[in-house]
Coordinates of C-alpha atoms in Angstrom, one line a residue:
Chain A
X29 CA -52.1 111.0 159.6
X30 CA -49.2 108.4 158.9
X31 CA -46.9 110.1 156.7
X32 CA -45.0 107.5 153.6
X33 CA -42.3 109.7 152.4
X34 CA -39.6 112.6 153.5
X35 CA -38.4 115.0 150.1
X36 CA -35.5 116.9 151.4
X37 CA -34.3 119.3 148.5
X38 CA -31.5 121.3 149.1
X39 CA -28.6 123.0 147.3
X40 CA -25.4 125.7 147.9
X41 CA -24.8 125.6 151.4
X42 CA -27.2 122.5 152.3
X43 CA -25.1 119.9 153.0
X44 CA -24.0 120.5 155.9
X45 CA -27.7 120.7 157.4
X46 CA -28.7 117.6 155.5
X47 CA -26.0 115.7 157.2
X48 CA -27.2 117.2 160.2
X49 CA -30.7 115.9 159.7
X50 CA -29.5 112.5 158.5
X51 CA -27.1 112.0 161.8
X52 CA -30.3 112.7 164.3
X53 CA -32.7 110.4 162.6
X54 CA -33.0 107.4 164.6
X55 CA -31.6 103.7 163.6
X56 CA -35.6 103.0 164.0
X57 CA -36.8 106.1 162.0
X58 CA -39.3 104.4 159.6
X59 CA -40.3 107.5 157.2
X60 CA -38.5 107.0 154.0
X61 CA -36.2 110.0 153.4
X62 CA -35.5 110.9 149.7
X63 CA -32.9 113.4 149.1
X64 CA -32.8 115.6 145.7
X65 CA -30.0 117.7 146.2
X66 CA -27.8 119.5 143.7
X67 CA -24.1 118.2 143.0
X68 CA -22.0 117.7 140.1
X69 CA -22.8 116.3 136.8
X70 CA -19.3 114.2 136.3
X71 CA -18.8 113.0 140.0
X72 CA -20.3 109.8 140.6
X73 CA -18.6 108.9 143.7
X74 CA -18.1 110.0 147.2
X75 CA -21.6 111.3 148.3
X76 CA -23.1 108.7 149.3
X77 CA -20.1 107.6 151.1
X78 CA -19.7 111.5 153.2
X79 CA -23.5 111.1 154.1
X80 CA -23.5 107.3 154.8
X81 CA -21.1 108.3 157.7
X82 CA -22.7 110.5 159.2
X83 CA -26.3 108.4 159.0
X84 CA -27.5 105.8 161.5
X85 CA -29.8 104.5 158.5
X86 CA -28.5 103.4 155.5
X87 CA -27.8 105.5 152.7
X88 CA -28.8 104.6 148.7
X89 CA -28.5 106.0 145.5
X90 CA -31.4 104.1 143.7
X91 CA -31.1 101.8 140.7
X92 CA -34.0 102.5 138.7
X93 CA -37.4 100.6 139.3
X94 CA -36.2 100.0 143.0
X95 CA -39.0 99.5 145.5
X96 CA -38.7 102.5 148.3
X97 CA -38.9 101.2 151.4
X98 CA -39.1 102.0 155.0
X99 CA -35.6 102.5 157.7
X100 CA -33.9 104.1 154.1
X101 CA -32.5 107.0 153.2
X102 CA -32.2 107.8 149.5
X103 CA -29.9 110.0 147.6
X104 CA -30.8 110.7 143.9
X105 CA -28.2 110.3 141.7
X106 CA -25.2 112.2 139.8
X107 CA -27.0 112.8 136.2
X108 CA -29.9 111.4 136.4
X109 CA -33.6 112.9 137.2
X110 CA -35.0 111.1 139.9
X111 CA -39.3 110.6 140.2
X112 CA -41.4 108.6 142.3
X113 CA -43.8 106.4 140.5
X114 CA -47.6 105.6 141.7
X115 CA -46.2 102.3 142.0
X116 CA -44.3 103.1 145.2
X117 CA -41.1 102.7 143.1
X118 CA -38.1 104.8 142.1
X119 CA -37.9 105.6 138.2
X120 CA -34.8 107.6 136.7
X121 CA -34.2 109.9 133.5
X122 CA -31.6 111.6 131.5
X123 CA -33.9 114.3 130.5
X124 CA -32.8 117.7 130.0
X125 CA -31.7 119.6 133.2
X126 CA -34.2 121.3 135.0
X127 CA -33.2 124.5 136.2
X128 CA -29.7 124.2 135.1
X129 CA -29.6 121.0 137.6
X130 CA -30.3 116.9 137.2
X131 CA -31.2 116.0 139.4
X132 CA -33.9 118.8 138.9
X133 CA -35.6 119.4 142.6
X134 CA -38.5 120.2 141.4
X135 CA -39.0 116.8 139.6
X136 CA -38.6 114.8 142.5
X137 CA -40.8 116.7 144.5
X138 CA -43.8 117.0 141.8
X139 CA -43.4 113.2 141.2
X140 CA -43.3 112.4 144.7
X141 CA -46.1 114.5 145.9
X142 CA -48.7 113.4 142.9
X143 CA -47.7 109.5 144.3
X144 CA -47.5 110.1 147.7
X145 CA -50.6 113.0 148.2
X146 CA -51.2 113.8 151.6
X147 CA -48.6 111.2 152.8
X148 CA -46.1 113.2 151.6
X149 CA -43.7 115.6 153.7
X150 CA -41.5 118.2 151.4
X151 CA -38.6 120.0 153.1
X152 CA -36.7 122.6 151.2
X153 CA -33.2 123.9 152.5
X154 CA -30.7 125.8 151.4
X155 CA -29.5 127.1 147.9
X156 CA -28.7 129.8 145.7
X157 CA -31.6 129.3 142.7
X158 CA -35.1 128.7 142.8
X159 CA -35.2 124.8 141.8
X160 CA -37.8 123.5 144.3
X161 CA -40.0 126.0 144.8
X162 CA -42.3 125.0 142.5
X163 CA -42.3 121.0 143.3
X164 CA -42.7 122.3 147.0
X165 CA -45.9 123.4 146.0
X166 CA -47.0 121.1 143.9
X167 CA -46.4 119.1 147.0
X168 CA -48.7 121.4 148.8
X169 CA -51.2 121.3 145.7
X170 CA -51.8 117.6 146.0
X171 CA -52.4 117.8 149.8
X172 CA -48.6 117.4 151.3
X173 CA -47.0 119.1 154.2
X174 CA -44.6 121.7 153.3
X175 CA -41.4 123.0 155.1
X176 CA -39.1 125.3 154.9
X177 CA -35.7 126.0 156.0
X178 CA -36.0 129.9 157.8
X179 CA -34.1 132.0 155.0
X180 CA -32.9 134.0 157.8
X181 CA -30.7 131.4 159.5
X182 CA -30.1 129.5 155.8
X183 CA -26.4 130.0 154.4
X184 CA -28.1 130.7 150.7
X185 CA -31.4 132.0 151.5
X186 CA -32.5 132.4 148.1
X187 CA -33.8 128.5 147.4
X188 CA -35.9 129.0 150.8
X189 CA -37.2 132.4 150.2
X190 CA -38.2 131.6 146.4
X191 CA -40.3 128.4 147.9
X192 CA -42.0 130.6 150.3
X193 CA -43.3 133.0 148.1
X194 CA -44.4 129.8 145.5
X195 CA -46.0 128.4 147.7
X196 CA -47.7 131.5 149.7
X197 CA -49.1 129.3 152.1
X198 CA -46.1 126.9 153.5
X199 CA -46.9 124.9 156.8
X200 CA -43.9 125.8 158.7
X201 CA -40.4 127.6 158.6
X202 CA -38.4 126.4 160.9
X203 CA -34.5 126.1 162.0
X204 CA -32.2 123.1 161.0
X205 CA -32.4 121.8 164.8
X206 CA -36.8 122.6 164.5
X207 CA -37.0 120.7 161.6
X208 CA -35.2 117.5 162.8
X209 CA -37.6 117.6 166.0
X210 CA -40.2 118.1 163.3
X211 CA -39.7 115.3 160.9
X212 CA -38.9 112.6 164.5
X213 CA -41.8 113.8 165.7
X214 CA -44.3 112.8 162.4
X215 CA -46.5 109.8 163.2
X216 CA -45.1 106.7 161.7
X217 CA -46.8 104.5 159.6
Chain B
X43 CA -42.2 125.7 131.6
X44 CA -41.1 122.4 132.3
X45 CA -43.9 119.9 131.5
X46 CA -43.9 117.4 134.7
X47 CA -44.7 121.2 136.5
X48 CA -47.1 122.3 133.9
X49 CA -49.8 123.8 136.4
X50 CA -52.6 123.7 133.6
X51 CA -52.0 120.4 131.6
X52 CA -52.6 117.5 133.7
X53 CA -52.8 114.2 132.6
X54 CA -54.8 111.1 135.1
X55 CA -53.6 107.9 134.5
X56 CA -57.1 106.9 132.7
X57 CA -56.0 110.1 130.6
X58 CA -52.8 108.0 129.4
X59 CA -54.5 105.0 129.2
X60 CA -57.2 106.3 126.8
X61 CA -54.3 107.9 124.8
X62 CA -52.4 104.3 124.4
X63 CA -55.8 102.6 123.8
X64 CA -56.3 105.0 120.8
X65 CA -52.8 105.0 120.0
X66 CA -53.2 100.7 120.2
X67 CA -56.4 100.8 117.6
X68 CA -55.3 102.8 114.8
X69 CA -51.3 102.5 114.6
X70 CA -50.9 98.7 115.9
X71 CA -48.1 100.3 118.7
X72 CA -48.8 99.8 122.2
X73 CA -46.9 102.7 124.3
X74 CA -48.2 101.5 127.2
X75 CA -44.5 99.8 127.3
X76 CA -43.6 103.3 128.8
X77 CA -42.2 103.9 132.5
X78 CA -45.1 105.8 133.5
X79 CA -43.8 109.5 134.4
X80 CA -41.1 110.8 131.9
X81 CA -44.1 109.3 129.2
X82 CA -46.5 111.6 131.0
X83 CA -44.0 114.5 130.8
X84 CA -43.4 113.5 127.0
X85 CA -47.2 113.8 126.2
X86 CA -47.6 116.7 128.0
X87 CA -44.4 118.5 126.2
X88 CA -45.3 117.3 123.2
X89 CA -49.1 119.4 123.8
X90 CA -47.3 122.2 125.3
X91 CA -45.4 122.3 122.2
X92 CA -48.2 122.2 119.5
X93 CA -50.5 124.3 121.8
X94 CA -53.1 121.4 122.4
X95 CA -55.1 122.0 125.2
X96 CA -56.8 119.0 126.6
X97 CA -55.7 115.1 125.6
X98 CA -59.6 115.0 124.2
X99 CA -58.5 117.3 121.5
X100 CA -54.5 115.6 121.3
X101 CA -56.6 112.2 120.7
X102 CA -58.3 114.2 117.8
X103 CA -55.3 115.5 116.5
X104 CA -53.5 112.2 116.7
X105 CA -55.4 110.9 113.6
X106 CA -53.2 112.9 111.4
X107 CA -50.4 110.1 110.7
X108 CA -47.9 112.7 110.5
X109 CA -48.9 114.2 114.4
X110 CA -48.8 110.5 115.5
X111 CA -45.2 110.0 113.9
X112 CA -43.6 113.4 115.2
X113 CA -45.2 112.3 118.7
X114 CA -43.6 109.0 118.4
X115 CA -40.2 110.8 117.4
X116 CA -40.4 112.7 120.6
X117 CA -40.6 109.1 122.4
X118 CA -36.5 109.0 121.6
X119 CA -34.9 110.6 124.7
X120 CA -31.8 113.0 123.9
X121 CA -28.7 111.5 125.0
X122 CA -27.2 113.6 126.9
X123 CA -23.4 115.0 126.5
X124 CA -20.7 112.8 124.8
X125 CA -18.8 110.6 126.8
X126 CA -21.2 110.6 129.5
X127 CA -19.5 109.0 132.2
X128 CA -16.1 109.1 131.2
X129 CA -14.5 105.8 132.6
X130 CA -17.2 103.4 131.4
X131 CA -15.6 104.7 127.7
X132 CA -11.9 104.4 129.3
X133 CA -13.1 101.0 129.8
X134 CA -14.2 100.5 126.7
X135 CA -11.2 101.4 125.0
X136 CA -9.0 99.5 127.2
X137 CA -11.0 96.4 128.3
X138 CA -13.8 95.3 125.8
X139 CA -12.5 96.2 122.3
X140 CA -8.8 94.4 122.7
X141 CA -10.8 91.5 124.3
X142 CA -12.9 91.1 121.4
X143 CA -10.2 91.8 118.9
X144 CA -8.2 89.3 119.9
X145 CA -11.3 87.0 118.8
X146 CA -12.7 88.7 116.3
X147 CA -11.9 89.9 112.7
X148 CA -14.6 92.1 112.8
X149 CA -16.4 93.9 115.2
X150 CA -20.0 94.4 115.4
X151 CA -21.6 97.1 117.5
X152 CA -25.0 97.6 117.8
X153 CA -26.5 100.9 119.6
X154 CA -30.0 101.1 119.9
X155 CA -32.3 104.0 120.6
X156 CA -28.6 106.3 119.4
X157 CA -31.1 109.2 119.6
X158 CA -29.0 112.4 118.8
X159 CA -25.9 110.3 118.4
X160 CA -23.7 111.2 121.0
X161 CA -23.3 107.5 122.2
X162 CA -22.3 106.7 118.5
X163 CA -20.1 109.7 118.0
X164 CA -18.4 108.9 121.1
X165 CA -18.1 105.0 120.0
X166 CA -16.4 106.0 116.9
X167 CA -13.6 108.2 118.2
X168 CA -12.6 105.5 121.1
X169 CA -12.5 103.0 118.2
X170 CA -10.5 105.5 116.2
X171 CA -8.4 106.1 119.4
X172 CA -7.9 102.1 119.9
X173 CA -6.9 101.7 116.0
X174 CA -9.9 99.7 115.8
X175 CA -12.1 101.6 114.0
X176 CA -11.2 100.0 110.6
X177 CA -12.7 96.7 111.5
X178 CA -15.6 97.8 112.8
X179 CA -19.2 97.7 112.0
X180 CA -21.8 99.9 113.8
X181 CA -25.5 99.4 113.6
X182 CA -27.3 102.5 114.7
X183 CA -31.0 102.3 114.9
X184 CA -33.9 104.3 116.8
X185 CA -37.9 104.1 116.5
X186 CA -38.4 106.5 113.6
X187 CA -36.8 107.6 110.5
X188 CA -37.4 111.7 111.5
X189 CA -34.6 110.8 114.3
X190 CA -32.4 109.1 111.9
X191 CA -32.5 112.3 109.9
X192 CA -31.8 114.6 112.7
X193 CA -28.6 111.6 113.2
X194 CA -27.0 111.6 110.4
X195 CA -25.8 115.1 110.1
X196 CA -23.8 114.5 113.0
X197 CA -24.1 118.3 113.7
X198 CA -24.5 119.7 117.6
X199 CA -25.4 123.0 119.5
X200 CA -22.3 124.8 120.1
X201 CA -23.7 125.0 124.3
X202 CA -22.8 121.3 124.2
X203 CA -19.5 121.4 123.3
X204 CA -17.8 122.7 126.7
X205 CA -19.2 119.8 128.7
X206 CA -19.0 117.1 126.0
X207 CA -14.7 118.6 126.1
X208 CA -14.3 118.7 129.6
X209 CA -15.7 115.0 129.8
X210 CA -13.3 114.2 126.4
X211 CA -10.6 115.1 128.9
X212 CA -11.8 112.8 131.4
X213 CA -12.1 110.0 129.4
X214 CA -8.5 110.3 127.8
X215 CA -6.2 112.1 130.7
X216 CA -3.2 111.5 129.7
X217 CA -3.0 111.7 126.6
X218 CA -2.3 115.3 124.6
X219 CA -5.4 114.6 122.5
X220 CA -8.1 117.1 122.7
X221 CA -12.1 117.0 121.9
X222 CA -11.5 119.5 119.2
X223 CA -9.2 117.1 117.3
X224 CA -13.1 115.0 116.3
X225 CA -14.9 118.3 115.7
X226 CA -15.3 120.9 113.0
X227 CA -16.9 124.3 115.1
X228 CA -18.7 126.8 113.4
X229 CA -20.6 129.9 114.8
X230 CA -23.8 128.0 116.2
X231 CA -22.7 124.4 116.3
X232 CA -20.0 121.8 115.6
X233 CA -19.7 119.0 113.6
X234 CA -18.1 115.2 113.8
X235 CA -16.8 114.3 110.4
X236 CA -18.6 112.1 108.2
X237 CA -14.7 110.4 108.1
X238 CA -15.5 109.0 111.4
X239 CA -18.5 107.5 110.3
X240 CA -17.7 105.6 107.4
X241 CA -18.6 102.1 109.2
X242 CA -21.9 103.4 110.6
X243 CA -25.5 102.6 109.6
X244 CA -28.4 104.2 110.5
X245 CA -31.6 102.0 110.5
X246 CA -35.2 101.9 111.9
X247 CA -36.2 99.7 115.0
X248 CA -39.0 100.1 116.8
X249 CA -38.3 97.5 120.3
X250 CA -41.3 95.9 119.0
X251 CA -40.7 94.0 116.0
X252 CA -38.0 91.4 114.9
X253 CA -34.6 93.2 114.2
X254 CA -32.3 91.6 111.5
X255 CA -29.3 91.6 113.0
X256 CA -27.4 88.6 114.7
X257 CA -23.9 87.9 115.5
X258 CA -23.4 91.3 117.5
X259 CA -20.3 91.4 119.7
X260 CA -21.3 94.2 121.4
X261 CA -24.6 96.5 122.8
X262 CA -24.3 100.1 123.8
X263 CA -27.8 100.6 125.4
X264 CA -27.1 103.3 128.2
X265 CA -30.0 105.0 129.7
X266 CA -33.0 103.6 127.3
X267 CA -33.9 101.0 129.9
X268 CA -35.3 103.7 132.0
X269 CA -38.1 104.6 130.0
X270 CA -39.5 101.2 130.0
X271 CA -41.8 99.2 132.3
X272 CA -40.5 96.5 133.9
X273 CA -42.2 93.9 131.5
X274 CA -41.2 95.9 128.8
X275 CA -37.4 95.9 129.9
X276 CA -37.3 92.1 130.4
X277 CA -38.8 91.4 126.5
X278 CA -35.7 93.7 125.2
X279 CA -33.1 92.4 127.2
X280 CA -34.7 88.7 125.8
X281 CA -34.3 90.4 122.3
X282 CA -30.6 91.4 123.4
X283 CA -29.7 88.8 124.2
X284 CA -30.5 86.8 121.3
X285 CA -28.8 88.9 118.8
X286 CA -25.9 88.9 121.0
X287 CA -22.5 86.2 120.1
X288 CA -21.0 84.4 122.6
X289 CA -19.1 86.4 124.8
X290 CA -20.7 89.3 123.5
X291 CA -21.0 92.5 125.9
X292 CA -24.2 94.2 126.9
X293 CA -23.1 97.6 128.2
X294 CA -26.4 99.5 130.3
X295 CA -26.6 102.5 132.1
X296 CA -24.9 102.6 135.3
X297 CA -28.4 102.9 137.6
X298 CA -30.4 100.8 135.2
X299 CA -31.1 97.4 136.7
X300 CA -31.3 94.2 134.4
X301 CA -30.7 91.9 137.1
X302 CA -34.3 90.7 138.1
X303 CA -34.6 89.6 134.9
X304 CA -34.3 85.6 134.0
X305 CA -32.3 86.1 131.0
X306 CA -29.2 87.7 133.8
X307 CA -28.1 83.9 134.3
X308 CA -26.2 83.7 130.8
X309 CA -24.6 86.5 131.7
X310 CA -21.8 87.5 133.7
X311 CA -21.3 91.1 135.4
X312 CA -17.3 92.0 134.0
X313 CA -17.4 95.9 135.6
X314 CA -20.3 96.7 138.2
X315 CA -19.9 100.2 138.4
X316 CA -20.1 100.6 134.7
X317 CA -22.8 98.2 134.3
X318 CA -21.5 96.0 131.7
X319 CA -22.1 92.4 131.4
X320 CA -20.5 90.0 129.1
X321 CA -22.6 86.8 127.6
X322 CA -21.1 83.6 129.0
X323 CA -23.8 81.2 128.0
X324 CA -24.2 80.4 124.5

């Protein structure tokens, strides 16, 4: 199986594990990655830049309708929902937040797993609500691999924990330094 | 239960296509002009809402004119919070209205799909704030006349008001005004005076048809865009531009992206962050 896409959701207490993941990815690393993580309404600037420098890929916010490619790493952005189209392509809303949060996690993750079915790879760190759990398993519904930060070694293990128990079944919990192995080990397309 | 996550309403893409066919044949609309997802979450909170089952029975349902006109209303996405991104207004103030006050007489804003109004509200106070406000004229307009209703009353849910404040504040640092200066509060909700409003029209327009308006000197359209196809997006930014004047500004969302589209020659990009683009060809 060649996977086509990488969901990382996180929240409280995941960004420093996300740029961890994003600073061991290879230059080469060919999976696009597509980060829903919460962050503040009124603060546009800044993210992207923190996470760019720690990245060996490049780091996007998407405009909306942009193609996702391959050897990218995408960060939704401030305000907005961000979904994945059928179409391969990035689409954005305004909607009304999801879970208190837009970008909503779970949003990302449903849209992304209905396009992307069993190509798709959901990875849900930490945080201090539930946003996620629920896309998580819808990623799992449509035929998706699921993973799961271990609660027990997350800084906020309620995000984790509340995904586990969604989902019953998840395909692996794993450390921060497991699931970087895990994702540079998936095939490739 | 949010609808894109409602585990037991789910729409296939033939699903939505049968729905727009329908839709197509008795009303004359095609929503198939819809960016495919938030449309699917609309149609599937719009069943949640009216406890409709399956789309079979929604089709049936939809032959009641008044179920297909509430369903169109729900088409018109909420804006947000006022002064949603707070510098693209401080721009506004400072930047587009003195430039096209120094040409113009009269100044004629047009902001389709206003929704709940917080992009007009907001509009209104910065031209109050620029001593502008006088010789304006805005044009208002959004696809039915149940959302012009809802507009007019210029009345919102008091949990709005903290956010919309704090961005106020944002939008006008320095100076010693506050948010609360443009508001009347009550228990449940506050209000922006009708006072403010005296320049402002509300009228219906669809995307679809012709709108009478030319001359326009400048285009808040933040964040529709996004809930059109591509084709779709390129036929209103065609229509834009045509009602636009010379040196006319086009203000968009700040992740929106026009610039694929042919008509983007005639224009040239004056703030990129803020997405706005002023008209340079005639």
């Amino acid at each position: 199986m060649k996977y086509k896409v990488v969901i990382i959701g996180g929240s409280a207490g995941s960004f420093q594990v996300v740029t961890k993941i994003i600073s061991k990815l290879p230059k080469d690393y060919n999976i696009p990655v597509v980060l829903a993580l919460h962050r503040l309404k009124h603060v546009r600037h800044g993210f992207v830049e923190a996470l760019s420098i720690k990245a060996n890929l490049p780091v996007i916010e998407p405009l909306d309708k942009e193609n996702i490619k391959p050897g990218k790493i995408y960060l939704a952005p401030a305000n907005y929902h961000l979904y994945v189209e059928l179409t391969g392509t990035f689409a954005l809303s305004t909607e009304e937040p999801v879970n208190h949060s837009r970008p909503g996690i779970d949003l990302t993750f449903a849209t992304a797993g209905y396009a992307y079915k069993n190509k798709a790879v959901g990875v849900i760190l930490s945080g201090a609500n539930k946003d996620g759990a629920l896309g998580l398993k819808k990623v799992k519904d449509y035929g998706g691999v699921t993973v799961v930060q271990d609660p027990s070694e997350a800084q906020m293990p309620t995000m984790p924990n509340a995904a586990i128990e969604r989902t019953k079944k998840i395909d692996h919990i794993l450390s921060a330094d497991e699931i970087i192995k895990f994702l540079i080990s998936l095939p490739k397309p | 239960m949010n609808p894109l996550l409602n585990e037991e309403i789910e729409i296939s893409i033939a699903g939505v296509r049968q729905l727009n066919e329908f839709i197509n044949k008795v009303y004359g609309v095609d929503l198939g002009c819809y960016a495919l997802t938030s449309y699917k979450r609309r149609i599937v909170k719009f069943m949640e809402r009216n406890d409709i089952r399956s789309l079979d029975l929604f089709i049936k349902r939809l032959e009641n004119k008044e179920v297909f006109n509430k369903f169109l209303s729900c088409q018109s996405v909420e804006v947000t919070e006022f002064f949603r991104d707070p510098a693209l207004w401080r721009y506004f103030r400072d930047e587009i209205l003195p430039a096209v006050a120094k040409n113009h007489d009269h100044i004629k804003i047009w902001i389709p799909g206003c929704s709940t109004g917080e992009e007009v509200a907001s509009a209104v106070i910065t031209l109050q704030e620029a001593n502008l406000i006088k010789k304006a004229e805005i044009i208002a307009t959004d696809i039915t006349d149940e959302i012009l209703k809802g507009v007019v009353n210029r009345k919102y849910p008091l949990s709005k008001y903290e956010y919309s404040a704090a961005n106020y504040k944002r939008y006008n640092p320095e100076g010693d005004c506050e948010f609360s200066k443009y508001t009347i509060t009550d228990k449940n909700s506050f209000t922006i005076p009708e006072s403010l409003f005296d320049n402002v029209t509300f009228e219906k327009y669809n995307y679809f048809d012709d709108f009478k308006i030319r001359g326009v000197n400048i285009i808040i359209c933040r964040n529709i865009f996004i809930y059109f196809s591509s084709q779709f997006q390129e036929k209103i930014f065609e229509k834009f531009t045509s009602k636009l004047a010379f040196n006319g500004y086009l203000i968009i969302g700040n992740k929106e992206n026009i610039e694929w589209c042919s008509d983007i020659a005639r224009y040239s990009l004056v703030n990129d962050s803020e997405k706005v683009f002023r008209k340079t060809s005639p």
